[in-house]
Coordinates of C-alpha atoms in Angstrom, one line a residue:
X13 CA 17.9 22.5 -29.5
X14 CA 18.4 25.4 -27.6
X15 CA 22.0 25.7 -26.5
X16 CA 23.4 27.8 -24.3
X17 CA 26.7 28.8 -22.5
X18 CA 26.5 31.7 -19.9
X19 CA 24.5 32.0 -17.1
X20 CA 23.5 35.2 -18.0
X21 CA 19.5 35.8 -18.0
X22 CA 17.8 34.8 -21.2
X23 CA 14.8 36.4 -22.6
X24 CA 12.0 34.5 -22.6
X25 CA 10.7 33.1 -25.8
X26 CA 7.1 31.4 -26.7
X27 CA 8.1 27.9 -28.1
X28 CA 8.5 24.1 -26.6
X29 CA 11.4 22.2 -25.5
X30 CA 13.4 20.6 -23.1
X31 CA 14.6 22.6 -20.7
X32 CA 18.1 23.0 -20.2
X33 CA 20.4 26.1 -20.4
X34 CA 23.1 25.3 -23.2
X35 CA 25.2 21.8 -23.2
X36 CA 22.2 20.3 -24.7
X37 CA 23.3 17.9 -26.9
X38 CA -11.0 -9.6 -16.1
X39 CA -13.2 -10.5 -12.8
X40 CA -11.1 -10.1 -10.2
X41 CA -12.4 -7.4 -7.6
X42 CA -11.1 -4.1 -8.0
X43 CA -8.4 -4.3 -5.5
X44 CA -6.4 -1.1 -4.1
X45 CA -3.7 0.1 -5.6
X46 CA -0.4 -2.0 -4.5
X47 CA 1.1 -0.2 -1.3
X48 CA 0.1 3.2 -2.5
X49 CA 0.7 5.5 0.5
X50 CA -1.7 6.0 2.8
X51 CA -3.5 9.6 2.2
X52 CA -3.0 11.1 5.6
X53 CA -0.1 9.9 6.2
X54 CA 1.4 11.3 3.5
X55 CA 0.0 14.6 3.8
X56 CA 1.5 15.1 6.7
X57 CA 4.7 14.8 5.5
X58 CA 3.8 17.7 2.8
X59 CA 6.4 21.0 2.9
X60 CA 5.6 24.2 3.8
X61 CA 7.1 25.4 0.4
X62 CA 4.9 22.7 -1.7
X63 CA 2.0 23.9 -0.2
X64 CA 2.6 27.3 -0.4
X65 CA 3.2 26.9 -4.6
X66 CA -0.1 25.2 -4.2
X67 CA -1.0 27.8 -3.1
X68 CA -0.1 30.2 -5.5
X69 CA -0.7 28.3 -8.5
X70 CA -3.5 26.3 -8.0
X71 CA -5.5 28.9 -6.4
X72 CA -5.9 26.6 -3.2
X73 CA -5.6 27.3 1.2
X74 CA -3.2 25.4 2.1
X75 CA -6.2 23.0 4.1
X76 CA -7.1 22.5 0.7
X77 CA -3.7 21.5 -0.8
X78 CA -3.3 19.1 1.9
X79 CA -7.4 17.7 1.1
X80 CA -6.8 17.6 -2.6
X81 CA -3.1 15.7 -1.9
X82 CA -5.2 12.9 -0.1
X83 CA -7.6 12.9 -2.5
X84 CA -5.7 11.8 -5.3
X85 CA -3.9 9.1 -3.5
X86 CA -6.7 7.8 -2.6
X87 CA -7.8 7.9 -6.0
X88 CA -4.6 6.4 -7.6
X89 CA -5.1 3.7 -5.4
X90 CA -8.7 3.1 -6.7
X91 CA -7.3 3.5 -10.6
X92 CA -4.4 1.0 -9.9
X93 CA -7.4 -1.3 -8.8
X94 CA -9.8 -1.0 -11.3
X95 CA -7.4 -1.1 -14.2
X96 CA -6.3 -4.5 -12.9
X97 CA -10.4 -5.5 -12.8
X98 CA -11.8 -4.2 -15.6
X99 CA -8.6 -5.3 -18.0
X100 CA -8.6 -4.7 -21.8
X101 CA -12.3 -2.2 -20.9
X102 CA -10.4 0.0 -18.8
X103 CA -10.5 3.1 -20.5
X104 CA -8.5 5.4 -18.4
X105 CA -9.0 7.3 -15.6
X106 CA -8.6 11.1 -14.0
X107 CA -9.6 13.4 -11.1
X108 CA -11.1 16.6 -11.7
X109 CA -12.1 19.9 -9.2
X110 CA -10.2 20.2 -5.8
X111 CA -12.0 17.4 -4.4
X112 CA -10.2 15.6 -6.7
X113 CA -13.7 13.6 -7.8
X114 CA -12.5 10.4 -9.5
X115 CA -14.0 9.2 -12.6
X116 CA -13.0 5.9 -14.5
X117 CA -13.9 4.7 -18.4
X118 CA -14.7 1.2 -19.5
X119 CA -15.9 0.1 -22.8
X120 CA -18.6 -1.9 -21.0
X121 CA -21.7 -0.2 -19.1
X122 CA -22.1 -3.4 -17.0
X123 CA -18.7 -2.2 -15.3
X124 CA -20.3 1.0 -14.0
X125 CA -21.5 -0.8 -11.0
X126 CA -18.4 -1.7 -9.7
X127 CA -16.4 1.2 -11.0
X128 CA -19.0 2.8 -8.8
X129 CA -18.8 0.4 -5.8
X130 CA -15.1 1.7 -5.7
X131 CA -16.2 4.6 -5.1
X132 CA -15.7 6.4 -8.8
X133 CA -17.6 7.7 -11.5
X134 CA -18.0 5.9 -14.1
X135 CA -17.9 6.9 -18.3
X136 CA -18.7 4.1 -20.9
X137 CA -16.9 5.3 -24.0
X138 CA -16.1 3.8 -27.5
X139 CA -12.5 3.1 -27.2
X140 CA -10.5 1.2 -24.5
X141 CA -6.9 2.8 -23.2
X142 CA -5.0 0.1 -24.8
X143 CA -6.6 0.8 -28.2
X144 CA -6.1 4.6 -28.1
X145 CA -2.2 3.7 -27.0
X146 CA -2.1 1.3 -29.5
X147 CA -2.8 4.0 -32.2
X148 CA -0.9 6.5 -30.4
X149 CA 2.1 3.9 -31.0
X150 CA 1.8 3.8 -34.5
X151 CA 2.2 7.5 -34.5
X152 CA 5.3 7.1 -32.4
X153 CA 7.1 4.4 -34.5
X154 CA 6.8 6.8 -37.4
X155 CA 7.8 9.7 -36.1
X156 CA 10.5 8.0 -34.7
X157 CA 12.2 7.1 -37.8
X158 CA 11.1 10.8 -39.3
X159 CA 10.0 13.4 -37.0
X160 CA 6.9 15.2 -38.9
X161 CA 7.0 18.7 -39.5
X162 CA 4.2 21.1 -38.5
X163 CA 3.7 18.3 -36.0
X164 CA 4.5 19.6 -32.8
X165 CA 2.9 17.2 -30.1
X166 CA 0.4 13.9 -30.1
X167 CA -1.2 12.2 -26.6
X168 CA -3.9 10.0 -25.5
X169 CA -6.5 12.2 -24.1
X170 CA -8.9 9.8 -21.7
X171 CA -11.3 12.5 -21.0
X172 CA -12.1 12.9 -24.8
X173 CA -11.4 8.8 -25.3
X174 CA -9.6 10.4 -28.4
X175 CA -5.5 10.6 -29.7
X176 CA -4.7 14.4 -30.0
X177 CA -2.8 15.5 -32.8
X178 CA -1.3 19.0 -32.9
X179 CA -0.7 20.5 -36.3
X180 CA 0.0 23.9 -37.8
X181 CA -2.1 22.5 -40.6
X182 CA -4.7 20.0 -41.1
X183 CA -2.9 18.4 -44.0
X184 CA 0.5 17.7 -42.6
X185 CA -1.6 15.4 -39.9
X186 CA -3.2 14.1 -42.6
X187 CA -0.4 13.2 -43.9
X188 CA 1.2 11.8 -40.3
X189 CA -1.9 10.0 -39.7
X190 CA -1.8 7.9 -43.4
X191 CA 1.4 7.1 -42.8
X192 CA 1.0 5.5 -39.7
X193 CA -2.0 3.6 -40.8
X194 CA -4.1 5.4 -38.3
X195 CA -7.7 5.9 -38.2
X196 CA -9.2 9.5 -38.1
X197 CA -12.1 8.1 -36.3
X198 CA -9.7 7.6 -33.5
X199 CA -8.1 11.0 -33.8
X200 CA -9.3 14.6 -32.8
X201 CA -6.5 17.5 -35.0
X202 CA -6.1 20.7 -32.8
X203 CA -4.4 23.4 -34.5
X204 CA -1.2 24.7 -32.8
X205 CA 1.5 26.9 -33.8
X206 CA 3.6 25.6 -30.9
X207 CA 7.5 25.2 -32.0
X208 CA 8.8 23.0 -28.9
X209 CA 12.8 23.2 -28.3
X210 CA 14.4 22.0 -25.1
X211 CA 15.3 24.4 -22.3
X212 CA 18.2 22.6 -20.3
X213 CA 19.8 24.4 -17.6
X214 CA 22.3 15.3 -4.7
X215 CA 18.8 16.8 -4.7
X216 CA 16.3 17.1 -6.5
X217 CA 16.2 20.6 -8.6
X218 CA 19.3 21.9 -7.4
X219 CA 21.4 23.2 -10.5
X220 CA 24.4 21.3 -12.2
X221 CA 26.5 21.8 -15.2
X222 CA 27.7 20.1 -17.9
X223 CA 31.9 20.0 -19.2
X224 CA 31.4 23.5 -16.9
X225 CA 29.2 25.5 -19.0
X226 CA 25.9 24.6 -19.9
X227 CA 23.3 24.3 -16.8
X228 CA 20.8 21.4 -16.2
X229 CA 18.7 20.4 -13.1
X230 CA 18.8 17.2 -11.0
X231 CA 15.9 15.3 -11.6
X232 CA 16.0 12.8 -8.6
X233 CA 18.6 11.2 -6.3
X234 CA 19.1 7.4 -7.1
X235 CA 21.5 4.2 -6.6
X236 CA 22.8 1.3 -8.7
X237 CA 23.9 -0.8 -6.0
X238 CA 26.2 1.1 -4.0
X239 CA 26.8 3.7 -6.7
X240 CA 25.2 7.1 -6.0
X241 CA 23.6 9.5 -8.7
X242 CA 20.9 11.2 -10.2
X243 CA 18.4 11.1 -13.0
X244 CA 17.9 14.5 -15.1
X245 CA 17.0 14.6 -19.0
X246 CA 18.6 12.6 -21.7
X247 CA 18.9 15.9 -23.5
X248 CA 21.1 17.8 -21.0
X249 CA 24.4 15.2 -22.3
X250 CA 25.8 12.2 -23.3
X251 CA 28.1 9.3 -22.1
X252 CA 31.3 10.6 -21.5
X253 CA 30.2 14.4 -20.3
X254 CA 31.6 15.6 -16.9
X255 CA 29.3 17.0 -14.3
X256 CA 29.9 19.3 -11.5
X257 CA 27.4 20.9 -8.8
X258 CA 25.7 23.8 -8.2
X259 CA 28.9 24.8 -6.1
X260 CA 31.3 24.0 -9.1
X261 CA 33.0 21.4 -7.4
X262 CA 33.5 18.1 -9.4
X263 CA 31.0 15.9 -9.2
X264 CA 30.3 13.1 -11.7
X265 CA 30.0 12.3 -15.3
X266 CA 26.6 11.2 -17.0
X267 CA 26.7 6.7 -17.3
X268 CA 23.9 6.6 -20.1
X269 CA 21.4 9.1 -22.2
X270 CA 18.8 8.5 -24.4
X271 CA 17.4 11.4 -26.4
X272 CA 15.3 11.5 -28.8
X273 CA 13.1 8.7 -28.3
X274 CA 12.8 9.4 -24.6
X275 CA 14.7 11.9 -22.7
X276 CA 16.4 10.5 -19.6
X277 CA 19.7 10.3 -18.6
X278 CA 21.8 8.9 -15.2
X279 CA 24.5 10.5 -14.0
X280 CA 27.1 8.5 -11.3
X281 CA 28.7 11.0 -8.7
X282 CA 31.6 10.4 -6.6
X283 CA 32.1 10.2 -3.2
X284 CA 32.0 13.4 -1.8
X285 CA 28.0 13.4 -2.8
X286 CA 25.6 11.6 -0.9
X287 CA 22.4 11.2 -2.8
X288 CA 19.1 12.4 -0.3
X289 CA 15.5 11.7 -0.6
X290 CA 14.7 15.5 -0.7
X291 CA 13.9 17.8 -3.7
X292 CA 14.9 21.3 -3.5
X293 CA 12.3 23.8 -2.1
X294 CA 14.2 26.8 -2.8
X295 CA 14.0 28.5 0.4
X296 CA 10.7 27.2 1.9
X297 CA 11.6 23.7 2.6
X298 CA 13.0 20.5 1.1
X299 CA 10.0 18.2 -0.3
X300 CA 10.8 14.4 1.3
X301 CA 10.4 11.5 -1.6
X302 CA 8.5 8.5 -0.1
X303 CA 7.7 6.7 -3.5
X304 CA 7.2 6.7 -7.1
X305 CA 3.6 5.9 -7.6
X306 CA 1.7 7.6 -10.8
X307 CA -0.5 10.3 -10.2
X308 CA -3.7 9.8 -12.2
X309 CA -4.4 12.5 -14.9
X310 CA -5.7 15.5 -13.3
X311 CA -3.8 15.5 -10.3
X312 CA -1.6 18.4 -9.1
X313 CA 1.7 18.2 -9.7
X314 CA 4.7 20.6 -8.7
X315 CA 8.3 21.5 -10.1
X316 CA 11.5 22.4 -9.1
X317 CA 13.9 23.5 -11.4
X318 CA 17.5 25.7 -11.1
X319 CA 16.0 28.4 -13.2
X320 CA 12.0 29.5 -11.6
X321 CA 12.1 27.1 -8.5
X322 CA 9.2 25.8 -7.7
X323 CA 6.0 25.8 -9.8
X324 CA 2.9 23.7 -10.0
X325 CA -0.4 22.7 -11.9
X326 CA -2.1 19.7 -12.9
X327 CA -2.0 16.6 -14.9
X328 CA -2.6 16.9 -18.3
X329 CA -2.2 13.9 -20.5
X330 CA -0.1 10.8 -20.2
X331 CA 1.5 9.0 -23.0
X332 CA 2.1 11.8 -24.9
X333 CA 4.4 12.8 -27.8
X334 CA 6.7 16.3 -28.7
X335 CA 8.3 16.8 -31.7
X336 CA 11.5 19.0 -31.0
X337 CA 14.0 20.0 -33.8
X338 CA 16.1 17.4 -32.4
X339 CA 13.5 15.0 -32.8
X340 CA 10.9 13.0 -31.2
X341 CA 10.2 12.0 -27.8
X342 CA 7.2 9.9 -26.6
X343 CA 6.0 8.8 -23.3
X344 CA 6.3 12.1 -21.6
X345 CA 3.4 13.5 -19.9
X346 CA 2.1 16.8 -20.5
X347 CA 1.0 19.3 -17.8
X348 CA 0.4 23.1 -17.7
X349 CA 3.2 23.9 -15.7
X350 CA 5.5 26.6 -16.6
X351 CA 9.2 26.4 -17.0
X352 CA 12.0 27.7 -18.4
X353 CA 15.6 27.3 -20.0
X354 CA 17.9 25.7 -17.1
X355 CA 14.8 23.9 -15.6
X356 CA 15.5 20.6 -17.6
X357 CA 15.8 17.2 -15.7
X358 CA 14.5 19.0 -12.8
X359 CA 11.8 17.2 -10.4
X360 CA 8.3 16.7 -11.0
X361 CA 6.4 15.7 -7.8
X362 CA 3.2 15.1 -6.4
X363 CA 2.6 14.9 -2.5
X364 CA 5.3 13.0 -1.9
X365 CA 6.0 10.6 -5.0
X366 CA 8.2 11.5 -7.6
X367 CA 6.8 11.4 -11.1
X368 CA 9.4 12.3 -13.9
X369 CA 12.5 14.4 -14.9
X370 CA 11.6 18.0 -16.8
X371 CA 11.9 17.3 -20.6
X372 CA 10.4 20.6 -22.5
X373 CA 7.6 23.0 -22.7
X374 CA 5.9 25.8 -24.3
X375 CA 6.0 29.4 -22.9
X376 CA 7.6 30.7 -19.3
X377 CA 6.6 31.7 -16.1
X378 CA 5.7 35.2 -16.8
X379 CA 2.9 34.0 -19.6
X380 CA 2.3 30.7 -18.5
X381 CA 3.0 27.2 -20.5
X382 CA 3.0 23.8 -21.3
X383 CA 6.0 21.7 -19.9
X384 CA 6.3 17.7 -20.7
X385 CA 7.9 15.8 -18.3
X386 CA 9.6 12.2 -19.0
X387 CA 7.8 9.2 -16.2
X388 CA 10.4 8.7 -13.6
X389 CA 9.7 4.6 -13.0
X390 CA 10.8 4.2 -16.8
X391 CA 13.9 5.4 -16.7
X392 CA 14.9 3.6 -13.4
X393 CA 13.7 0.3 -15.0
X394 CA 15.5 1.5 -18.5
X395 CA 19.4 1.6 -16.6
X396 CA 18.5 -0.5 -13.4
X397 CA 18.1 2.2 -11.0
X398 CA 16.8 2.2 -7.1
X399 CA 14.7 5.7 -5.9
X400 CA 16.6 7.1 -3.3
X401 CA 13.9 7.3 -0.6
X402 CA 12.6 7.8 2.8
X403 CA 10.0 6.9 4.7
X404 CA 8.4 6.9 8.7
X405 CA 8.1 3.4 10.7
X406 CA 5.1 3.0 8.9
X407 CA 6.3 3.5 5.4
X408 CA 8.3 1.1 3.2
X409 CA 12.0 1.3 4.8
X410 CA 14.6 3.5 2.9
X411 CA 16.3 1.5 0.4
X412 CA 19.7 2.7 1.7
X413 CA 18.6 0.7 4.9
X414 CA 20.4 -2.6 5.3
X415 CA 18.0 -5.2 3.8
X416 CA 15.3 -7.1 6.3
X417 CA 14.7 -9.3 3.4
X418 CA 14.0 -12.6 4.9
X419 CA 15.6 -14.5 2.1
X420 CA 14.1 -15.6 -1.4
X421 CA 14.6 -14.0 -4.7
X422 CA 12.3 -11.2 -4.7
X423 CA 14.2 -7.6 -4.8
X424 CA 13.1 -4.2 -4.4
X425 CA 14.2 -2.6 -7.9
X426 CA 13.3 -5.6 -10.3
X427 CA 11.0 -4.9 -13.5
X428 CA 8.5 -8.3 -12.7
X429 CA 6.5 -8.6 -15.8
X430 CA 3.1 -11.1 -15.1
X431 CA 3.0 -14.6 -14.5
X432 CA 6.9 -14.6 -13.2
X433 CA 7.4 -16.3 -10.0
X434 CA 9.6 -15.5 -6.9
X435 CA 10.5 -16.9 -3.5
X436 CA 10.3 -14.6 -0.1
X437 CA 11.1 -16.4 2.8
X438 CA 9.6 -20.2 2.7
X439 CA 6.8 -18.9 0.3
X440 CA 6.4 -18.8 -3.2
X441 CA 4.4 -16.0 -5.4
X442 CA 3.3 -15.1 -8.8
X443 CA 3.3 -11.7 -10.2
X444 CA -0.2 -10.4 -11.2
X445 CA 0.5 -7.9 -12.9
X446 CA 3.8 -6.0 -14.8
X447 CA 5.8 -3.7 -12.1
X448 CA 9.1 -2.0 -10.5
X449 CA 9.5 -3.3 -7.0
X450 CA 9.4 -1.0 -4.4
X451 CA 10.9 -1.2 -1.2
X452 CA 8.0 -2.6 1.1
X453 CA 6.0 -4.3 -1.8
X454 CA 6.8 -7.4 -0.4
X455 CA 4.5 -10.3 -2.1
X456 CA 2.8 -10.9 1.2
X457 CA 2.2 -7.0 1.4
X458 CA 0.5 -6.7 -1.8
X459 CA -1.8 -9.0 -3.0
X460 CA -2.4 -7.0 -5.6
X461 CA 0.4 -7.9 -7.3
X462 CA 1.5 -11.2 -6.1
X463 CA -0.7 -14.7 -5.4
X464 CA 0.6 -17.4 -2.8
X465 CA 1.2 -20.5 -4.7

């Protein structure tokens, strides 16, 4: 891991890691997405410095940034639709060009219809999503227990319908492959001499350091109850390690870590720090957080981190796996945005909705990269976290609000797995499907998820 103690400028190296800067120890009909935020309304509410590292990175007007924003909410509200409908066919899903043209893969060509109807492309493939994650969590378990050398990353790719591996050499994923019981007719081996490390250096992106030395970034602001805090990677330090701001001033000590494995973290502050529902735009305006809703692959997606600000690019793969020499990590998503040491646990957004904490990468911002980031909605389920948030009157209400909740034992912040049941008001419902509650997904909002009994 790469450690470090100054905040003197580092010279950039080509490898992967987390970034931090030292102290890194069926039949239904495909319904829309649950409450996914309405495109223009969350456009709107798009900063001028987002759009201008659009801009910049993406090659887009800012018109076009603010289109292609739309776009992909409108087409994570289709996925979130179809993947309910189609069930064990559904065979991923991603956006390509700046139109952000949806397409959507089924095992079963008498789906294309109605993938179609929704207004997607459809793909028939071989392989269904949960069969490619299936073999991808084989890998994982195995790795796990051993990380494999020469192995430097693995992910479910949906627009090949294939598991990646990365290997310096075809025999070492050979090897990885064997011992996971994996079949190579699932698997595509790309060569790569990538040699990820982790870069680490109350909003989100803004700098903090760790026992006063090494440097970390703020992934996003969040509450346990009335407790204040952040997220930021499970690599920047463990249970126990004091935390001050960007301004030195005391400020909290990290509650829970888990690294490898995953690589999040939660840090409690105290009461001179008021978490905020705004990522750091470093000088071209804060970036409001109105949800946590999934990007589909393909989508653009920004960063800010203490080190290089703000940076952007796309979606790569979700469900992927890194091998740093501290270990592995699984479950992060990997895009082809650039990053460097001191950028760990930093922000990853799109539009509006915040989508994980910087875990590592490959390259810098002078030649360009890969950076993995760690889901955010995992790691608020994994230590019973609430998004700190805020929305218009017609957005879910901020969850620092005083509850309007009629009565009943539904709550915004609960992991409801399917088939559970809950009360709101005089009404009872029953989850259709596994998710974290969201402030406004209220059962009678969203019968996507939840059917009046």
């Amino acid at each position: 891991m790469l450690r470090r103690h100054t905040l003197a400028a580092c010279t950039a190296t080509v490898a992967v890691g987390a970034l931090a800067l030292a102290g890194l120890t069926g039949t239904a009909s495909a319904d829309p997405a649950p409450h996914a935020p309405t495109p223009a309304a969350d456009a709107a509410r798009l900063s001028p410095g987002l759009l201008k590292a659009m801009q910049r990175d993406l090659g887009l007007t800012a018109a076009e940034a603010r289109d292609r924003i739309g776009a992909e909410s409108r087409a994570a509200a289709v996925t979130a639709g179809l993947r309910y409908s189609l069930g064990e066919r559904f065979a991923g899903a991603r956006v390509s060009g700046d139109a952000a043209t949806l397409t959507v893969a089924t095992t079963d060509a008498a789906d294309a219809a109605r993938i179609a109807q929704a207004g997607a492309r459809a793909q028939v493939v071989d392989h269904s999503l949960a069969e490619l994650d299936t073999a991808k969590a084989a890998l994982d378990r195995v790795a796990l227990r051993t990380a494999p050398k020469g192995i430097p990353a693995w992910y479910v790719d949906v627009r090949a319908n294939r598991v990646v591996v990365q290997a310096a050499k075809a025999s070492a994923a050979d090897a990885f492959l064997a011992k996971a019981g994996v079949s190579p007719d699932l698997v595509t081996v790309a060569r790569s001499t990538e040699q990820p490390r982790t870069f680490t250096d109350l909003r989100g992106g803004d700098a903090y350091y760790m026992n006063g030395s090494g440097r970390c970034s703020i992934g996003f602001p969040v509450k346990r109850g009335t407790q204040g805090g952040f997220v930021s990677a499970g690599h920047c330090g463990t249970p126990g390690v004091s935390t001050s701001g960007y301004n030195q001033q005391a400020q909290g000590s990290f509650q829970d870590s888990t690294f490898p494995g995953r690589d999040y973290s939660w840090v409690a502050t105290n009461t001179n720090w008021t978490p905020r529902p705004l990522v750091n735009g470093y000088g071209n305006g804060d970036v409001t957080v109105t949800g946590s809703t999934e990007a589909v692959e393909g989508s653009s997606v920004c960063r800010s981190g203490s080190t290089t600000g703000w940076h952007c690019g796309t979606v790569q793969q979700r469900n992927s796996s890194v091998t740093y020499q501290e270990g592995t990590v699984s479950g992060v998503t990997r895009t082809n945005v650039c990053a460097e040491p001191g950028d760990s646990g930093g922000s990853f957004i799109s539009g509006s909705q915040a989508q994980g904490v910087t875990s590592g990468g490959t390259g810098n911002c002078s030649q360009g990269g890969v950076t993995y980031f760690q889901p955010l909605n995992p790691a608020l389920q994994a230590y019973g976290l609430t998004l700190v948030t805020s929305g218009t009157p017609t957005d879910p209400p901020d969850p620092t609000d005083p509850p309007t909740n009629p009565g009943g034992t539904w709550a915004a912040g609960t992991n409801y797995a399917a088939g559970a049941v809950v009360t709101y008001g005089s009404a009872s419902y029953r989850c259709l499907q596994g998710h974290l509650a969201q402030p406004g997904w209220t059962p009678p909002n969203v019968p996507a998820l939840w059917q009046a009994l």
